[in-house]
PDB file of C-alpha atoms in Angstrom:
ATOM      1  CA  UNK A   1       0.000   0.000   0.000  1.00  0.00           C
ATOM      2  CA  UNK A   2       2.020   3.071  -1.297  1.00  0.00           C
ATOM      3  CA  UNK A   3       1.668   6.473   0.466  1.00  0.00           C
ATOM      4  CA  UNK A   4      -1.453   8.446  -0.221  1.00  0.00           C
ATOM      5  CA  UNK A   5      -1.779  12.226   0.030  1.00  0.00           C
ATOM      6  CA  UNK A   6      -5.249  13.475   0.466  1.00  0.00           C
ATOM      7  CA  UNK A   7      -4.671  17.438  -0.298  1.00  0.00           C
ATOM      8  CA  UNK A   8      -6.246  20.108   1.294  1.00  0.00           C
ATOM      9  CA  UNK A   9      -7.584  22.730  -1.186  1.00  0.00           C
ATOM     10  CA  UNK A  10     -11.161  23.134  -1.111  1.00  0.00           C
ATOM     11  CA  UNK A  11     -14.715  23.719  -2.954  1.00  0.00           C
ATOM     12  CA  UNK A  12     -17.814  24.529  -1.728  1.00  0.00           C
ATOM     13  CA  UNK A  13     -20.718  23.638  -3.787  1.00  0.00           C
ATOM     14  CA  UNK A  14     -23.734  26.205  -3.810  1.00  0.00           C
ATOM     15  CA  UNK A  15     -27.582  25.741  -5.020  1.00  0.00           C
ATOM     16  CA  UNK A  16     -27.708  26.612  -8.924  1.00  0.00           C
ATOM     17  CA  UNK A  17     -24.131  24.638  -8.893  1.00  0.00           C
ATOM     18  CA  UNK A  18     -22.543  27.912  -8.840  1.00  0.00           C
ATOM     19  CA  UNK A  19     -19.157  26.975  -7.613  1.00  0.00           C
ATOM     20  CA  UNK A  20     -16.988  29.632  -5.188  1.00  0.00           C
ATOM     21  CA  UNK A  21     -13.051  28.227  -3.918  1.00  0.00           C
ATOM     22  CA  UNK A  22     -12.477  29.156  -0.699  1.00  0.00           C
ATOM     23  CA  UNK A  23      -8.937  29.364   0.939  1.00  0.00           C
ATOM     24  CA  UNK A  24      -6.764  26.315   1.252  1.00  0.00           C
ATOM     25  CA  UNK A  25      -8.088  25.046   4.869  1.00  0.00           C
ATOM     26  CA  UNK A  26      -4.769  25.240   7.559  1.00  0.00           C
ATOM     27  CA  UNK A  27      -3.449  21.498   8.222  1.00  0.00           C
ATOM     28  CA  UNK A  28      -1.305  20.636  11.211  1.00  0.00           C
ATOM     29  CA  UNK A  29       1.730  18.140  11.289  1.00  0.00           C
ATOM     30  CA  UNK A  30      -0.023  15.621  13.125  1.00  0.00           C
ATOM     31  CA  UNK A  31      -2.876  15.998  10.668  1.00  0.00           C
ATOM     32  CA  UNK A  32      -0.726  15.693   7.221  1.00  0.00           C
ATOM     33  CA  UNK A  33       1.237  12.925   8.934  1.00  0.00           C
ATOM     34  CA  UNK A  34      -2.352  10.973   9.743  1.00  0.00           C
ATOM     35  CA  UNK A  35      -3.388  11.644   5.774  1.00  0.00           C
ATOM     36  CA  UNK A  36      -0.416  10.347   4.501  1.00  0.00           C
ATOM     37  CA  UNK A  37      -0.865   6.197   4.956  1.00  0.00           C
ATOM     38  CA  UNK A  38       1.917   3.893   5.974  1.00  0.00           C
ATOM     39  CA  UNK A  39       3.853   2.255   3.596  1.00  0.00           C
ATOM     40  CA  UNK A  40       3.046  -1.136   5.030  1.00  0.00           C
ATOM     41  CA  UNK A  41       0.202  -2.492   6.934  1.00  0.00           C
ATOM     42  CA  UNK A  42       2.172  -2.767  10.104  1.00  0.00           C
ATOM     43  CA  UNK A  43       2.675   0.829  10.110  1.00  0.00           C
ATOM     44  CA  UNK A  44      -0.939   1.641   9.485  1.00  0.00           C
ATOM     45  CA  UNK A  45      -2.260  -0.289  12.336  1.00  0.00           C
ATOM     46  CA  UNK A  46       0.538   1.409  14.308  1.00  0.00           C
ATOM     47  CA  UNK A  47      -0.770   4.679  13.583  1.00  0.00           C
ATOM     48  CA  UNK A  48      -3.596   3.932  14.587  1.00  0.00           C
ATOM     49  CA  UNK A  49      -5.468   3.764  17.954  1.00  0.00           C
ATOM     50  CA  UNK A  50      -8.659   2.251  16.891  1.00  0.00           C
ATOM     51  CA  UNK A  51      -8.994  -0.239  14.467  1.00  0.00           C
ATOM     52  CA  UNK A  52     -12.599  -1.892  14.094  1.00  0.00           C
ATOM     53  CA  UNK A  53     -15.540  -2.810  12.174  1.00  0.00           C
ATOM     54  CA  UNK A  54     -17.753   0.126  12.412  1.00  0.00           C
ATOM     55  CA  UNK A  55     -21.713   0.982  11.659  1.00  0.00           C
ATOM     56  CA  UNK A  56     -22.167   4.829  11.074  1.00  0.00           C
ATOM     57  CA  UNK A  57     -25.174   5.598  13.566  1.00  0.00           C
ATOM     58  CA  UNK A  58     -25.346   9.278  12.238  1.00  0.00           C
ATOM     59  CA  UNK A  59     -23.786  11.310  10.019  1.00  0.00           C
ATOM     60  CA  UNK A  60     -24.762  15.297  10.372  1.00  0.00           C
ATOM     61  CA  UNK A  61     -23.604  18.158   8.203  1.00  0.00           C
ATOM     62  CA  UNK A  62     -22.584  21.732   9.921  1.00  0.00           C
ATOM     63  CA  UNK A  63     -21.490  24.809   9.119  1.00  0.00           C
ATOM     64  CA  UNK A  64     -18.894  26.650  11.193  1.00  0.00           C
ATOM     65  CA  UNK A  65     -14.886  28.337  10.485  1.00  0.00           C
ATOM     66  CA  UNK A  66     -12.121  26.773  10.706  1.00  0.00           C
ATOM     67  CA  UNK A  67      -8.100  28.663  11.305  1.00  0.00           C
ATOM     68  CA  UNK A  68      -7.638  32.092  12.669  1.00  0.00           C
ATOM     69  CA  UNK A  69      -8.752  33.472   9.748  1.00  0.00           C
ATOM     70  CA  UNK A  70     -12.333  32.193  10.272  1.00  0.00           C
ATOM     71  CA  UNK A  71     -12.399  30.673   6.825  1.00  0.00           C
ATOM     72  CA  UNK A  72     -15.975  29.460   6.348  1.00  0.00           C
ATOM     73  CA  UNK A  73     -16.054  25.989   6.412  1.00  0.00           C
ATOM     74  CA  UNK A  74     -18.739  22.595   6.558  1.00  0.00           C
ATOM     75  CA  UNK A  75     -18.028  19.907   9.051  1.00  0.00           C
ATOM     76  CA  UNK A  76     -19.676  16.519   9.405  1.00  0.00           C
ATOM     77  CA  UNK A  77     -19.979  15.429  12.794  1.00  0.00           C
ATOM     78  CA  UNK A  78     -20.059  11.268  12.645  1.00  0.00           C
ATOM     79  CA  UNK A  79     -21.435   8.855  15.465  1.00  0.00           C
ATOM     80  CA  UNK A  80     -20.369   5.125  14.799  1.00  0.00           C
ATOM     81  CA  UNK A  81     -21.185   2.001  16.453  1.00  0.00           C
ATOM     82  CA  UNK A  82     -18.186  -0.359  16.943  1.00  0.00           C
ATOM     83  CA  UNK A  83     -19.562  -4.165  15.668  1.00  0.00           C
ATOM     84  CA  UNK A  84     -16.233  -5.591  16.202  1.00  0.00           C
ATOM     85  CA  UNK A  85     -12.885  -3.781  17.771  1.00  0.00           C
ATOM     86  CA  UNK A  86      -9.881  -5.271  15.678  1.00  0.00           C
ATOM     87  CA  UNK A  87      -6.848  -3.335  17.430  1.00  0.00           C
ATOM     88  CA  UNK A  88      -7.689  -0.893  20.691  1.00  0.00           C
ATOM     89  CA  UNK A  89     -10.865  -0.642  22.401  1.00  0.00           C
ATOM     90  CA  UNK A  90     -14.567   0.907  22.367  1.00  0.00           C
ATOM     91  CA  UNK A  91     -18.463   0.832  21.655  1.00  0.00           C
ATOM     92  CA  UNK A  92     -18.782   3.364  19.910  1.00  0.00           C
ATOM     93  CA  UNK A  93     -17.206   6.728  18.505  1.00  0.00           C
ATOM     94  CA  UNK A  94     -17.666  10.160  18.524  1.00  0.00           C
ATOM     95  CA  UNK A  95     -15.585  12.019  15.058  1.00  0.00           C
ATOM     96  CA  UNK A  96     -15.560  15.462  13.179  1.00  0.00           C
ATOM     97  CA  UNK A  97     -14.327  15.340   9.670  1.00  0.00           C
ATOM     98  CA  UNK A  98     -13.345  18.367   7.695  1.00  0.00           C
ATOM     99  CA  UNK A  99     -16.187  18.427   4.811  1.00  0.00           C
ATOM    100  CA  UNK A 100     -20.181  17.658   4.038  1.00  0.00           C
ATOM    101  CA  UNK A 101     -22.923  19.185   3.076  1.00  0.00           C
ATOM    102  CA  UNK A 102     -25.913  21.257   4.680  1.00  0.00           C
ATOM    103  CA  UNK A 103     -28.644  21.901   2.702  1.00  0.00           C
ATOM    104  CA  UNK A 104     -27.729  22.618  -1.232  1.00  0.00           C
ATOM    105  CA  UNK A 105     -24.080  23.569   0.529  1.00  0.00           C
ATOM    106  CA  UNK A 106     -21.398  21.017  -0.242  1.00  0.00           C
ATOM    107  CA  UNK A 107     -17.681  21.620   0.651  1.00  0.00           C
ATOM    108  CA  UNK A 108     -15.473  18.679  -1.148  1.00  0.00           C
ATOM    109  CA  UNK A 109     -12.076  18.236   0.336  1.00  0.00           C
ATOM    110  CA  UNK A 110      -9.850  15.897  -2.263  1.00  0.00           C
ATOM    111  CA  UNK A 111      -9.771  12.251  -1.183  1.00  0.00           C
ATOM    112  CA  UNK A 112     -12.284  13.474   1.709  1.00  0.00           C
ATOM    113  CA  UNK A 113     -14.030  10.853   3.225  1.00  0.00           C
ATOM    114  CA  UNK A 114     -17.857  10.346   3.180  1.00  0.00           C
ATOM    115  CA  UNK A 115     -19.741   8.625   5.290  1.00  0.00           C
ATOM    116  CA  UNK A 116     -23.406   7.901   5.480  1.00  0.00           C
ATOM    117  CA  UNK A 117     -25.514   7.211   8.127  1.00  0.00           C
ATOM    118  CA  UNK A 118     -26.331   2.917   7.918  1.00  0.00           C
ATOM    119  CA  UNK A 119     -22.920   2.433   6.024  1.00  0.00           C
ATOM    120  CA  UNK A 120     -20.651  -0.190   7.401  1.00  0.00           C
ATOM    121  CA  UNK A 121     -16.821   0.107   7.343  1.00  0.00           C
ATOM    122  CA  UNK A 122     -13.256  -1.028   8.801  1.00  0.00           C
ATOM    123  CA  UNK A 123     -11.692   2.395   9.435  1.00  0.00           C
ATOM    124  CA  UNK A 124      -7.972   3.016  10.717  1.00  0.00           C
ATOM    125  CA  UNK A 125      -9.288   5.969  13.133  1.00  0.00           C
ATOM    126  CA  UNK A 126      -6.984   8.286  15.371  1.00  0.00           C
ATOM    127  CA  UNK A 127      -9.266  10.189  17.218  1.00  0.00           C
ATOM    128  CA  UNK A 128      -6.710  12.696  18.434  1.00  0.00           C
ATOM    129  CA  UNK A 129      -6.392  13.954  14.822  1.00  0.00           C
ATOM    130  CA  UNK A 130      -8.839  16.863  14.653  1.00  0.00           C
ATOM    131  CA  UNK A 131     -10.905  17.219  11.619  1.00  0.00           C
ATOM    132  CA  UNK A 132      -9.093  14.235   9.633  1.00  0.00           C
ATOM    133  CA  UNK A 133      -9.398  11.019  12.069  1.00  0.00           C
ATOM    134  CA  UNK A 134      -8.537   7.981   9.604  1.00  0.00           C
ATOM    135  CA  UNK A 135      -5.314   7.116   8.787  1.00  0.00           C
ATOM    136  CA  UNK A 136      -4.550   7.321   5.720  1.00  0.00           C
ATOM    137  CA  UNK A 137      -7.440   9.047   4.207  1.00  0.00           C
ATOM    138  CA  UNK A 138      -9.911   7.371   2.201  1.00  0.00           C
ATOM    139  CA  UNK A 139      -6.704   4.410   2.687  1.00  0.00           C
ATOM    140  CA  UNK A 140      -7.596   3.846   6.305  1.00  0.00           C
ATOM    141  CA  UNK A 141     -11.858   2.987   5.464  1.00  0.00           C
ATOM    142  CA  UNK A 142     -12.496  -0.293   4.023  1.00  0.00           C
ATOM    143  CA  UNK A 143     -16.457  -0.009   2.971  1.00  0.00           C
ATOM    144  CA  UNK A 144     -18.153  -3.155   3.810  1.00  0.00           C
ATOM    145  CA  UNK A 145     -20.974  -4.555   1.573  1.00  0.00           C
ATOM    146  CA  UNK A 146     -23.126  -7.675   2.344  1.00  0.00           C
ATOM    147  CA  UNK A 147     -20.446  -8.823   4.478  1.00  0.00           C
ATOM    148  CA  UNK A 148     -17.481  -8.364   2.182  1.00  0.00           C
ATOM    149  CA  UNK A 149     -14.681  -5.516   2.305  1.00  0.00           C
ATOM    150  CA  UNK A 150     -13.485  -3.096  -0.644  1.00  0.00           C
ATOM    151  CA  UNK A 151     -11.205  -0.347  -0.819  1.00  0.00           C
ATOM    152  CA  UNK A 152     -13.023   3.131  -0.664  1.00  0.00           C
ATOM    153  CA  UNK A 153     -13.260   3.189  -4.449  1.00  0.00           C
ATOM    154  CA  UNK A 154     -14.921  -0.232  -4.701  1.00  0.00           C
ATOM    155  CA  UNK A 155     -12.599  -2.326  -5.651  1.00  0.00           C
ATOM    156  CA  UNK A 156     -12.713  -6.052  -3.913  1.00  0.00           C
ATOM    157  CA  UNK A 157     -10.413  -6.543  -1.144  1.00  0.00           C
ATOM    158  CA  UNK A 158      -8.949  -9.962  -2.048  1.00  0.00           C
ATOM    159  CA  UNK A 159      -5.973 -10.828   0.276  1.00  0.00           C
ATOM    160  CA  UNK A 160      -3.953  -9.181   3.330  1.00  0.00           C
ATOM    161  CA  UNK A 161      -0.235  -8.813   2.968  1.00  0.00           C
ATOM    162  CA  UNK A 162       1.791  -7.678   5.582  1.00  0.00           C
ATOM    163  CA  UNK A 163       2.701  -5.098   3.096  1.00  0.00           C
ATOM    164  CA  UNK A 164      -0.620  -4.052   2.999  1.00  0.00           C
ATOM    165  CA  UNK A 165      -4.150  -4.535   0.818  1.00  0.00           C
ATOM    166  CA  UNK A 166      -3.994  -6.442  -2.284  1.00  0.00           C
ATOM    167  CA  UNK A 167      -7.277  -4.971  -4.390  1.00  0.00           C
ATOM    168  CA  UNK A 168      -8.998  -6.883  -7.629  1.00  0.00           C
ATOM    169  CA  UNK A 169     -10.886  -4.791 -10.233  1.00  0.00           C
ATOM    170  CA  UNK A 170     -14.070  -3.446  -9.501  1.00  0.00           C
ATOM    171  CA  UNK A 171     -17.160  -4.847 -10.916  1.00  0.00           C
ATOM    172  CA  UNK A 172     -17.914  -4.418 -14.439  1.00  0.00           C
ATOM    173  CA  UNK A 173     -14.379  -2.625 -15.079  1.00  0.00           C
ATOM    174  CA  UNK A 174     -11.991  -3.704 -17.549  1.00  0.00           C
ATOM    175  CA  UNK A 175      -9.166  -6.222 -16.773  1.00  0.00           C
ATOM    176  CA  UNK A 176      -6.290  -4.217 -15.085  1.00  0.00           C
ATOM    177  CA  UNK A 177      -2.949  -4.987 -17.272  1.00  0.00           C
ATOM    178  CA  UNK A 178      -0.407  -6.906 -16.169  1.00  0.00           C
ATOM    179  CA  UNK A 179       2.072  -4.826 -13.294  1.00  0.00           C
ATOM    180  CA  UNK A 180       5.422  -5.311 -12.531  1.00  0.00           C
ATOM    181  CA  UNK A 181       6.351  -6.832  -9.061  1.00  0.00           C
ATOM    182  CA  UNK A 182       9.978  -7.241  -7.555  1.00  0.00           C
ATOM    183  CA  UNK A 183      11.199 -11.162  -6.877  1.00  0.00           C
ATOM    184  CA  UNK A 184      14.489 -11.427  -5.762  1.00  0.00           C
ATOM    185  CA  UNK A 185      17.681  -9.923  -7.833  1.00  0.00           C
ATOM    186  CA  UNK A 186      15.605  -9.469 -10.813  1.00  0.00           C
ATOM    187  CA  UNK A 187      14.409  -5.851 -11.301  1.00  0.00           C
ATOM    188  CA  UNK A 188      10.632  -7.019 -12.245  1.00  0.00           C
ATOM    189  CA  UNK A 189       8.250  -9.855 -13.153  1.00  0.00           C
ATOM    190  CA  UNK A 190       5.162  -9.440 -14.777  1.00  0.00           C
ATOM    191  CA  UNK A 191       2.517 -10.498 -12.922  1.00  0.00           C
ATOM    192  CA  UNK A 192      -1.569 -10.299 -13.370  1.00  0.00           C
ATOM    193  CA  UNK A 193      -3.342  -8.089 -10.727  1.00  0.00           C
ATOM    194  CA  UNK A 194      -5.335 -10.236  -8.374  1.00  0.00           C
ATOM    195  CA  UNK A 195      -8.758 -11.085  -9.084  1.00  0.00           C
ATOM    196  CA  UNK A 196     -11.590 -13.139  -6.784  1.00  0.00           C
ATOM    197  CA  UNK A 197     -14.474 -12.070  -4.817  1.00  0.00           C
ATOM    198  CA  UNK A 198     -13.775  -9.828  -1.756  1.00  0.00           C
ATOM    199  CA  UNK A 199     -12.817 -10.720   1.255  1.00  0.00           C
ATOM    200  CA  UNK A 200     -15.879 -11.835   4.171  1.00  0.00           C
ATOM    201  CA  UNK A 201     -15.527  -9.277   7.266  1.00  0.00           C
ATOM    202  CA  UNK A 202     -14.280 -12.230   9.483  1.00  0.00           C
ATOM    203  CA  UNK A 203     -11.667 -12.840   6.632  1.00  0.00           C
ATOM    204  CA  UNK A 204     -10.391  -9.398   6.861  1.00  0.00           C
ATOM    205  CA  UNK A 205     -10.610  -9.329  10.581  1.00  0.00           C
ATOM    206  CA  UNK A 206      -8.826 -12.523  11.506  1.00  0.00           C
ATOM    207  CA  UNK A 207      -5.844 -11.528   8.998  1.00  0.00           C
ATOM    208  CA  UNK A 208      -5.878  -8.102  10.764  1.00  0.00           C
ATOM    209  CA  UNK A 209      -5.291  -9.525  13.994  1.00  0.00           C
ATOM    210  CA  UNK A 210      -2.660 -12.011  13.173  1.00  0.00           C
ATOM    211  CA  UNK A 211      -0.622  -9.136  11.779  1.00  0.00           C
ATOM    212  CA  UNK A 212       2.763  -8.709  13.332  1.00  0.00           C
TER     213      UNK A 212
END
């Protein structure tokens, strides 16, 4: 799993889609360090407090300001359920992400994540990260569907490396050409992306917690 950047320019959306850019939105340290994932899976469940199988109970937009500037800004305050804790401990969470919408209002943060109320997910959460609480971005949620995992952009999860998620093609997409892997001394190999049906929940879970 390579490192992912999710950047921080934004767009709010208005009714009429008339569309107005507002001021890049201030990001910490901690919080570029928690948007840029691992390189391995060891590292991303290091990062992380809270690693679990979630339910998203609620999922409310806001508007409010963000930086000492008071740049206008929409928030989306998230309550999940915890079905199954996978690394740390808790029933349930409390989380703020930067982004949402409130009435015809939408602010879109690149590689945001979007969660909506009844949605099921494995999220990488560090809830000491203010505004951006999974690690990783959109890296650190795993959307679950009738009991199987993907990666945020739907692609089936289909096997858990210790150097991180190994992703098939998403339904209906074309076959993915062959990619070059290292093997030993040799520079490369080709060899065909994975393909199978996603992983179960208890799959994913099990190989999660026999991870180094």
């Amino acid at each position: 799993m390579g490192p992912r950047r999710v950047l921080s320019s934004l767009l709010v959306v208005l009714a009429g889609c008339e569309t107005r850019p507002l001021a890049p939105a201030p990001v910490s340290a901690n919080q570029q360090s928690a948007l840029t994932a691992p390189a391995t899976l060891g590292g991303l469940i290091d990062k992380s407090p809270l690693v679990a199988h979630v339910k998203v109970v609620s999922a409310t937009g806001r508007a409010g300001t963000i930086g000492t500037q008071a740049t206008e800004a929409l928030f989306t305050d998230l309550t999940l359920q915890v079905l199954g804790p996978i690394h740390g401990n808790a029933d349930s969470l409390a989380l703020t992400t930067l982004g949402g919408r409130v009435g015809a209002r939408e602010m879109q943060l690149s590689g945001q994540v979007v969660l909506e109320a009844g949605a099921e997910a494995i999220v990488f959460v560090d809830p000491s990260i203010a505004l951006h609480p999974f690690v990783g971005g959109q890296g650190g949620v795993l959307p679950v569907s009738d009991g199987r995992v993907f990666s945020f952009d739907g692609r089936p999860l289909v096997e858990v490396r210790p150097g991180g998620f190994v992703f098939g093609r998403a339904p209906g997409a074309p076959p993915l050409p062959p990619a070059l892997e290292p093997r030993g001394t040799a520079t490369a190999i080709r060899v065909l992306p994975a393909e199978g049906a996603a992983l179960t929940v208890a799959e994913v879970i099990a190989a999660l917690k026999a991870q180094p």
